[in-house]
Amino acid sequence: MPVIAVVGAQWGDEGKGKVVDLLAQEASLVVRFSGGDNAGHTVVNPYGEFGLHLVPSGIFSPHTVCIIGNGVVINPSVLIDEMNQLDQRGVATTRLFISDRANLIMPYHILLDGLEEKSRGGKAIGTTRKGIGPAFADKVARLGIRAGDLLDREMLLERLRSVLDYKNTILTRVYGVNPLSLDEVYSQYCQYGERLGPHMRETVVMLEEALKQGKRVLREGAQGALLDPDFGTYPYTTSSSPLAGGGCLGAGLGPTRINRVVGVFKSYCTRVGSGPMPTELKDETGDLIRGRAHEYGTTTGRPRRCGWFDAVAARLSAQINGFTGAAVTRLDILDDFSRLKICIGYKLDGRTIDYFPGNVAEVERCQPVYEELDGWQTPTSNIRQYEQLPLEARQYINRLEEIISCPVNIICVGPSREQTIRKTPIF
Ligand code: IMP
């Protein structure tokens, strides 16, 4: 029962979509386990280019069943749009299933995300404003409306009435904005229920059956380890755990069922939104990386902050995820540099440290300590065999393997499926 977890190892946007699309060719089932439509998983394959927010990136593999797990918060309107677009472009969504336990994003979550961000002023988190934080807060506060609730209209109305009453009090009395209409929200969500009902399942049973039959299962994470609410740069984090462990809860698969954990790293670092990023380059090198890699958010279009590979952050990520292997994406973006830097420690208040502090104010004060490596200054995007990579590129990859203490399984040298080098087998 081979289960592979594919998780973001940095601040999100590492290229999980491409890696999952690739590995899904050999998998029977792909389950997304965290986040919501704050994610934007880019996939380029024979069907075209896609920016998926909710549908698992395995949807392009014709025999693979895709599940949106219980740990995802679903905006039904976004999901329906995404499904319609996929269907229109010839990608069947009949193999897509939704956990009836997944919480839904409601209109008040989106409103409150924006209002809360505004009220934070200069301390805004820089959220995607998709309602993610408020929806996860409601889940834990037991105020959530779940996908399965859409199937029982009477119960939905009763639940919505009491929750909306409370939310409208906050909207009107705290933020001074107009209340939401129960009738409008109810009828809208009843329509969503009609469209999504046929896709809802008890997905734990589906997973169990696939595992019993020895089928290969992929767990697709969203965001990245350094946005984890416990281990990331709190409070500048997202609201669900993007870690391999979070994936056990978010998919409904116990930790002993996971055979491999593949961490996806970009060959450099990016971050979008607020919060510290010790290797951020606020100079022309940062602009060069952004321009060359077109580092703009798939979900919000915001420019991503770019910087050198951060080995301190990567080590934390490897420890808390327990990687058995890694995928290094966008190696080709470094092709033209004569020298490359890797941050191997931080200077903090006059000391040199080799760990990622838990306190965000300390991370803000960390200055990167770099080691330098030679660049390869040769195009790599047409290379398919590891041995054919220039020596300096192999040295760079070897250095990353030392840092994260696991083998690199996959190297990506471009966005399309075939621009991939399989360095070592995952199993
Ligand atoms: P939220 O998840 O929308 O609440 O945003 C919280 C933080 O996580 C912000 O800094 C976002 O920019 C960041 N974030 C959320 N989702 C992603 C993602 O998929 N990629 C990169 N950053 C993300």
Coordinates of C-alpha atoms and ligand atoms in Angstrom, one line a residue:
M1 CA 0.0 0.0 0.0
P2 CA 2.4 2.7 -1.2
V3 CA 1.3 6.1 -0.1
I4 CA 3.4 9.2 -1.1
A5 CA 2.9 12.5 0.5
V6 CA 3.9 15.5 -1.6
V7 CA 4.3 18.6 0.5
G8 CA 5.6 22.2 0.1
A9 CA 8.9 22.6 1.9
Q10 CA 9.3 26.4 1.9
W11 CA 6.7 29.2 1.8
G12 CA 4.4 27.7 -0.8
D13 CA 4.5 28.0 -4.6
E14 CA 7.3 25.4 -4.8
G15 CA 5.8 23.6 -7.8
K16 CA 3.8 20.9 -6.1
G17 CA 1.2 21.0 -8.9
K18 CA 3.8 20.0 -11.5
V19 CA 5.2 17.2 -9.3
V20 CA 1.8 15.8 -8.4
D21 CA 0.7 15.9 -12.1
L22 CA 3.8 14.0 -12.9
L23 CA 3.5 11.4 -10.2
A24 CA -0.2 11.0 -10.7
Q25 CA 0.5 9.2 -14.0
E26 CA 1.6 6.3 -11.8
A27 CA -1.1 6.7 -9.0
S28 CA -4.6 5.4 -8.7
L29 CA -5.8 8.1 -6.2
V30 CA -4.7 11.7 -5.4
V31 CA -6.1 13.4 -2.3
R32 CA -5.7 17.1 -1.5
F33 CA -5.5 17.5 2.3
S34 CA -5.2 21.2 3.4
G35 CA -5.8 24.8 2.6
G36 CA -8.4 26.0 0.2
D37 CA -8.5 28.2 -2.9
N38 CA -5.7 30.3 -1.4
A39 CA -3.6 27.7 -3.2
G40 CA -2.7 28.0 -6.9
H41 CA -1.2 24.8 -8.3
T42 CA 0.2 25.4 -11.8
V43 CA 0.2 22.4 -14.2
V44 CA 1.4 22.5 -17.8
N45 CA 0.7 19.3 -19.7
P46 CA -0.7 18.1 -23.0
Y47 CA -4.1 19.5 -22.0
G48 CA -2.7 23.0 -21.7
E49 CA -1.7 25.3 -18.8
F50 CA -3.9 25.3 -15.7
G51 CA -3.9 27.1 -12.4
L52 CA -5.8 24.8 -10.0
H53 CA -7.1 26.1 -6.7
L54 CA -9.1 23.2 -5.3
V55 CA -9.2 20.3 -7.7
P56 CA -6.2 18.0 -7.1
S57 CA -3.5 18.1 -9.7
G58 CA -4.0 14.4 -10.5
I59 CA -7.2 15.2 -12.4
F60 CA -5.3 15.1 -15.8
S61 CA -4.4 11.4 -15.4
P62 CA -7.4 9.6 -17.0
H63 CA -7.5 6.7 -14.6
T64 CA -6.8 8.5 -11.4
V65 CA -9.5 9.2 -8.8
C66 CA -9.1 12.6 -7.2
I67 CA -10.4 13.5 -3.7
I68 CA -10.8 16.8 -2.0
G69 CA -10.2 15.7 1.6
N70 CA -11.8 16.7 4.8
G71 CA -8.9 19.0 5.7
V72 CA -9.6 21.4 2.8
V73 CA -12.0 24.3 3.1
I74 CA -14.0 24.5 0.0
N75 CA -15.5 27.6 -1.6
P76 CA -18.2 25.9 -3.6
S77 CA -18.5 28.6 -6.2
V78 CA -14.7 28.5 -7.0
L79 CA -14.9 24.7 -7.1
I80 CA -17.8 24.6 -9.5
D81 CA -16.1 27.2 -11.8
E82 CA -13.0 25.1 -11.8
M83 CA -14.9 21.9 -12.6
N84 CA -16.8 23.6 -15.4
Q85 CA -13.6 25.0 -16.9
L86 CA -11.9 21.6 -16.7
D87 CA -14.9 19.9 -18.3
Q88 CA -14.9 22.5 -21.1
R89 CA -11.3 21.9 -21.8
G90 CA -11.7 18.2 -22.1
V91 CA -10.6 17.1 -18.6
A92 CA -13.3 15.0 -17.1
T93 CA -14.3 15.7 -13.5
T94 CA -16.4 12.6 -13.1
R95 CA -13.5 11.1 -11.1
L96 CA -13.5 14.0 -8.6
F97 CA -14.9 13.3 -5.2
I98 CA -15.4 15.6 -2.1
S99 CA -15.3 14.6 1.5
D100 CA -18.6 15.3 3.1
R101 CA -16.6 16.3 6.2
A102 CA -14.8 19.2 4.4
N103 CA -15.8 22.7 5.8
L104 CA -17.2 25.2 3.4
I105 CA -16.2 28.8 2.8
M106 CA -19.2 31.0 3.3
P107 CA -19.7 34.6 2.1
Y108 CA -19.1 35.9 5.6
H109 CA -15.7 34.3 5.7
I110 CA -14.6 36.2 2.7
L111 CA -16.0 39.4 4.0
L112 CA -14.4 38.9 7.4
D113 CA -11.0 38.0 5.9
G114 CA -10.9 41.4 4.1
L115 CA -12.3 43.3 7.1
E116 CA -9.9 41.7 9.6
E117 CA -6.9 42.4 7.3
K118 CA -8.0 46.0 7.0
S119 CA -8.2 46.4 10.7
R120 CA -4.7 45.0 11.1
G121 CA -3.3 48.0 9.3
G122 CA 0.5 47.9 9.0
K123 CA 0.5 44.5 10.7
A124 CA -1.7 42.8 8.0
I125 CA -0.8 39.2 7.2
G126 CA -1.2 39.7 3.5
T127 CA -3.7 36.9 3.3
T128 CA -5.2 35.9 -0.1
R129 CA -8.5 37.3 1.2
K130 CA -10.3 34.1 0.2
G131 CA -11.8 33.6 3.6
I132 CA -9.4 30.8 4.6
G133 CA -8.5 32.0 8.2
P134 CA -12.1 32.7 9.2
A135 CA -13.3 29.4 7.8
F136 CA -10.7 27.4 9.7
A137 CA -11.4 29.4 12.8
D138 CA -15.1 28.5 12.5
K139 CA -14.2 24.8 12.0
V140 CA -12.3 24.8 15.3
A141 CA -15.0 26.9 17.0
R142 CA -17.6 24.4 15.8
L143 CA -19.4 27.0 13.8
G144 CA -18.6 25.5 10.4
I145 CA -20.9 24.4 7.7
R146 CA -19.7 21.2 6.1
A147 CA -20.1 19.9 2.5
G148 CA -22.4 17.1 3.7
D149 CA -24.7 19.7 5.3
L150 CA -25.7 20.8 1.8
L151 CA -27.4 17.5 1.3
D152 CA -29.9 18.0 4.1
R153 CA -31.7 21.3 3.4
E154 CA -33.7 21.5 6.6
M155 CA -30.6 21.0 8.7
L156 CA -28.7 23.5 6.5
L157 CA -31.3 26.1 7.0
E158 CA -31.4 25.6 10.8
R159 CA -27.6 25.7 11.1
L160 CA -27.2 28.6 8.7
R161 CA -29.9 30.6 10.6
S162 CA -28.0 30.4 13.9
V163 CA -24.5 30.9 12.5
L164 CA -25.5 33.8 10.2
D165 CA -27.3 35.5 13.1
Y166 CA -24.0 35.5 15.0
K167 CA -21.9 36.5 12.0
N168 CA -24.3 39.3 11.1
T169 CA -23.9 40.7 14.6
I170 CA -20.2 40.9 14.1
L171 CA -20.5 42.3 10.6
T172 CA -22.9 45.1 11.7
R173 CA -21.8 45.9 15.2
V174 CA -18.0 45.4 15.0
Y175 CA -17.3 46.4 11.4
G176 CA -20.4 48.5 10.6
V177 CA -21.1 46.8 7.3
N178 CA -24.4 45.5 6.0
P179 CA -25.7 42.1 7.2
L180 CA -26.0 39.1 4.8
S181 CA -29.4 37.8 3.8
L182 CA -30.3 34.3 5.1
D183 CA -32.6 33.7 2.1
E184 CA -29.9 34.6 -0.4
V185 CA -27.1 32.6 1.2
Y186 CA -29.4 29.6 1.8
S187 CA -30.7 29.5 -1.8
Q188 CA -27.2 30.0 -3.2
Y189 CA -25.8 27.1 -1.1
C190 CA -28.8 24.9 -2.0
Q191 CA -27.8 25.3 -5.6
Y192 CA -24.2 24.5 -4.9
G193 CA -25.4 21.4 -3.1
E194 CA -27.3 20.2 -6.2
R195 CA -24.2 20.6 -8.3
L196 CA -21.7 19.1 -5.9
G197 CA -24.0 16.4 -4.2
P198 CA -23.2 13.7 -6.8
H199 CA -19.5 14.2 -6.0
M200 CA -19.7 13.9 -2.2
R201 CA -18.5 10.7 -0.6
E202 CA -17.3 9.1 2.6
T203 CA -13.8 9.4 1.3
V204 CA -12.1 7.5 4.1
V205 CA -13.8 4.4 2.7
M206 CA -12.5 5.1 -0.8
L207 CA -9.0 5.5 0.5
E208 CA -9.2 2.3 2.6
E209 CA -10.4 0.3 -0.4
A210 CA -7.6 1.7 -2.7
L211 CA -5.0 0.8 0.0
K212 CA -6.5 -2.7 0.5
Q213 CA -6.1 -3.3 -3.3
G214 CA -2.4 -2.2 -3.1
K215 CA -3.1 0.9 -5.2
R216 CA -0.7 3.8 -5.2
V217 CA -2.1 6.9 -3.4
L218 CA -0.7 10.5 -3.5
R219 CA -1.4 13.0 -0.8
E220 CA -1.2 16.5 -2.3
G221 CA -0.4 19.3 0.1
A222 CA -1.0 23.0 -0.3
Q223 CA 1.2 26.0 0.8
G224 CA 4.5 25.2 2.5
A225 CA 6.1 24.2 5.8
L226 CA 7.1 27.8 6.7
L227 CA 3.4 28.8 6.5
D228 CA 2.4 26.2 9.0
P229 CA 0.5 27.7 12.0
D230 CA 2.8 26.0 14.5
F231 CA 6.2 26.0 12.8
G232 CA 5.9 28.9 10.4
T233 CA 6.5 32.5 11.0
Y234 CA 3.5 32.9 13.2
P235 CA 1.3 34.9 13.0
Y236 CA 2.3 35.4 9.4
T237 CA 1.1 31.9 8.4
T238 CA -1.8 30.2 6.9
S239 CA -4.4 28.5 9.0
S240 CA -4.1 24.8 8.2
S241 CA -1.1 22.5 8.5
P242 CA 0.7 22.0 5.2
L243 CA 3.0 19.4 6.8
A244 CA 3.1 15.7 6.1
G245 CA 1.6 15.2 9.6
G246 CA -1.2 17.6 8.8
G247 CA -1.9 15.5 5.8
C248 CA -2.7 12.5 7.9
L249 CA -5.6 14.5 9.5
G250 CA -6.6 16.3 6.4
A251 CA -6.9 13.2 4.3
G252 CA -8.0 10.7 7.0
L253 CA -4.9 8.4 6.7
G254 CA -3.0 7.4 9.8
P255 CA 0.7 8.1 10.0
T256 CA 1.7 4.4 9.7
R257 CA 0.0 4.4 6.2
I258 CA 2.5 6.9 4.7
N259 CA 5.4 5.2 3.0
R260 CA 7.2 8.2 1.5
V261 CA 7.3 12.0 2.1
V262 CA 8.6 14.0 -0.8
G263 CA 9.4 17.7 0.0
V264 CA 9.1 20.1 -2.9
F265 CA 11.8 22.8 -2.8
K266 CA 12.4 25.6 -5.3
S267 CA 16.1 25.9 -6.1
Y268 CA 15.8 29.4 -4.6
C269 CA 13.2 30.9 -2.2
T270 CA 10.0 32.9 -2.7
R271 CA 7.4 34.2 -0.4
V272 CA 4.2 36.1 -1.0
G273 CA 2.4 38.1 1.7
S274 CA 3.9 39.6 4.8
G275 CA 6.3 38.1 7.4
P276 CA 10.0 37.6 7.6
M277 CA 12.0 35.9 4.9
P278 CA 15.7 36.0 5.9
T279 CA 17.2 35.5 2.4
E280 CA 14.9 38.0 0.6
L281 CA 16.8 40.0 -2.0
K282 CA 15.4 43.5 -2.3
D283 CA 17.8 44.3 -5.1
E284 CA 18.4 43.7 -8.8
T285 CA 19.2 40.0 -8.2
G286 CA 15.8 39.5 -6.6
D287 CA 14.2 41.4 -9.5
L288 CA 16.2 39.2 -12.0
I289 CA 14.9 36.0 -10.4
R290 CA 11.3 37.4 -10.3
G291 CA 11.5 38.4 -13.9
R292 CA 13.1 35.3 -15.2
A293 CA 10.8 33.0 -13.3
H294 CA 7.7 35.1 -13.6
E295 CA 7.2 35.0 -9.8
Y296 CA 3.7 36.4 -9.5
G297 CA 1.0 34.7 -7.4
T298 CA -1.3 32.3 -9.3
T299 CA -4.2 33.1 -6.9
T300 CA -3.7 36.9 -6.3
G301 CA -1.2 38.0 -9.0
R302 CA 0.9 39.6 -6.3
P303 CA 4.7 39.8 -7.0
R304 CA 6.5 37.2 -5.0
R305 CA 9.5 38.1 -2.8
C306 CA 12.5 36.3 -4.1
G307 CA 15.8 35.2 -2.5
W308 CA 18.6 32.6 -2.3
F309 CA 18.0 29.1 -1.0
D310 CA 17.7 29.1 2.8
A311 CA 19.3 26.0 4.2
V312 CA 18.3 26.9 7.8
A313 CA 14.6 27.0 6.9
A314 CA 15.0 23.9 4.7
R315 CA 16.5 21.9 7.6
L316 CA 13.6 22.8 9.8
S317 CA 11.2 21.8 7.1
A318 CA 13.0 18.5 6.6
Q319 CA 12.8 17.8 10.4
I320 CA 9.2 18.6 10.9
N321 CA 8.1 16.7 7.7
G322 CA 10.4 13.7 7.9
F323 CA 11.3 13.8 4.2
T324 CA 12.3 10.6 2.6
G325 CA 13.1 12.4 -0.7
A326 CA 12.8 15.8 -2.4
A327 CA 11.9 17.4 -5.6
V328 CA 13.9 20.4 -6.6
T329 CA 12.0 22.6 -9.0
R330 CA 13.0 25.5 -11.3
L331 CA 16.7 24.7 -11.4
D332 CA 16.8 26.3 -14.9
I333 CA 16.0 29.7 -13.3
L334 CA 19.6 29.7 -11.9
D335 CA 21.2 28.9 -15.3
D336 CA 22.7 32.3 -15.9
F337 CA 24.2 33.1 -12.6
S338 CA 28.1 33.0 -12.4
R339 CA 27.9 32.6 -8.5
L340 CA 25.1 31.2 -6.4
K341 CA 24.5 31.6 -2.7
I342 CA 23.0 29.3 -0.1
C343 CA 22.2 30.6 3.4
I344 CA 23.8 28.2 5.9
G345 CA 23.2 30.2 9.1
Y346 CA 21.8 33.4 10.5
K347 CA 23.5 36.2 12.4
L348 CA 21.1 37.1 15.3
D349 CA 22.0 39.8 17.8
G350 CA 25.7 39.2 17.3
R351 CA 25.6 35.4 17.5
T352 CA 25.6 32.9 14.6
I353 CA 22.8 30.4 14.8
D354 CA 22.0 27.4 12.7
Y355 CA 18.3 26.9 13.6
F356 CA 15.1 28.7 12.6
P357 CA 13.8 30.7 15.6
G358 CA 10.2 30.2 16.7
N359 CA 9.8 33.9 17.6
V360 CA 8.9 36.0 14.6
A361 CA 10.6 39.1 15.9
E362 CA 13.9 37.1 16.1
V363 CA 13.4 35.8 12.6
E364 CA 12.9 39.5 11.5
R365 CA 16.3 40.3 13.0
C366 CA 18.1 37.4 11.4
Q367 CA 20.8 38.2 8.8
P368 CA 21.7 35.5 6.4
V369 CA 25.2 33.9 6.4
Y370 CA 26.0 32.7 2.9
E371 CA 28.3 30.1 1.3
E372 CA 29.0 30.6 -2.3
L373 CA 29.0 28.1 -5.1
D374 CA 30.0 28.3 -8.8
G375 CA 27.1 28.7 -11.2
W376 CA 26.9 26.6 -14.4
Q377 CA 26.0 29.3 -16.9
T378 CA 24.6 26.8 -19.4
P379 CA 20.9 26.2 -20.3
T380 CA 19.5 23.1 -18.6
S381 CA 15.9 23.2 -19.7
N382 CA 16.5 20.5 -22.4
I383 CA 18.4 18.1 -20.2
R384 CA 16.6 14.9 -19.1
Q385 CA 19.4 12.8 -17.6
Y386 CA 21.1 13.8 -14.3
E387 CA 24.5 12.9 -15.6
Q388 CA 24.1 15.4 -18.4
L389 CA 23.6 18.3 -16.0
P390 CA 26.7 20.6 -15.8
L391 CA 29.1 19.6 -13.0
E392 CA 28.3 22.8 -11.0
A393 CA 24.5 22.1 -11.2
R394 CA 25.2 18.6 -9.9
Q395 CA 27.3 20.1 -7.1
Y396 CA 24.5 22.4 -6.2
I397 CA 22.0 19.5 -6.0
N398 CA 24.5 17.5 -4.0
R399 CA 24.8 20.4 -1.5
L400 CA 21.0 20.6 -1.2
E401 CA 20.9 16.8 -0.5
E402 CA 23.5 17.3 2.3
I403 CA 21.4 20.1 3.8
I404 CA 18.1 18.3 3.8
S405 CA 19.6 14.9 4.6
C406 CA 17.7 13.0 2.0
P407 CA 18.1 12.2 -1.7
V408 CA 16.7 14.4 -4.4
N409 CA 14.3 12.2 -6.4
I410 CA 13.2 14.7 -9.0
I411 CA 14.7 17.8 -10.6
C412 CA 12.5 20.2 -12.7
V413 CA 14.1 22.2 -15.4
G414 CA 10.9 23.8 -16.9
P415 CA 7.2 23.9 -16.3
S416 CA 6.1 21.1 -18.6
R417 CA 5.8 17.5 -17.6
E418 CA 8.7 16.3 -19.8
Q419 CA 11.1 19.0 -18.4
T420 CA 11.9 16.7 -15.6
I421 CA 15.0 14.7 -14.5
R422 CA 14.4 11.6 -12.4
K423 CA 17.6 11.5 -10.3
T424 CA 16.7 8.7 -7.8
P425 CA 13.6 6.5 -7.5
I426 CA 11.1 7.5 -4.9
F427 CA 10.8 3.8 -3.8
Ligands
IMP1 P1 -4.3 32.8 3.8 O1 -3.9 31.4 3.7 O2 -5.0 33.4 2.6 O3 -4.9 33.2 5.1 O4 -2.9 33.7 3.8 C1 -2.0 33.6 4.8 C2 -0.6 33.7 4.3 O5 -0.3 32.5 3.5 C3 -0.3 34.9 3.4 O6 1.0 35.3 3.5 C4 -0.5 34.2 2.0 O7 0.2 35.0 1.0 C5 0.1 32.9 2.2 N1 -0.4 31.9 1.3 C6 -1.6 31.2 1.4 N2 -1.7 30.3 0.4 C7 -0.5 30.4 -0.3 C8 -0.1 29.6 -1.4 O8 -0.7 28.7 -2.0 N3 1.2 30.0 -1.8 C9 1.9 30.9 -1.2 N4 1.5 31.6 -0.2 C10 0.3 31.3 0.3

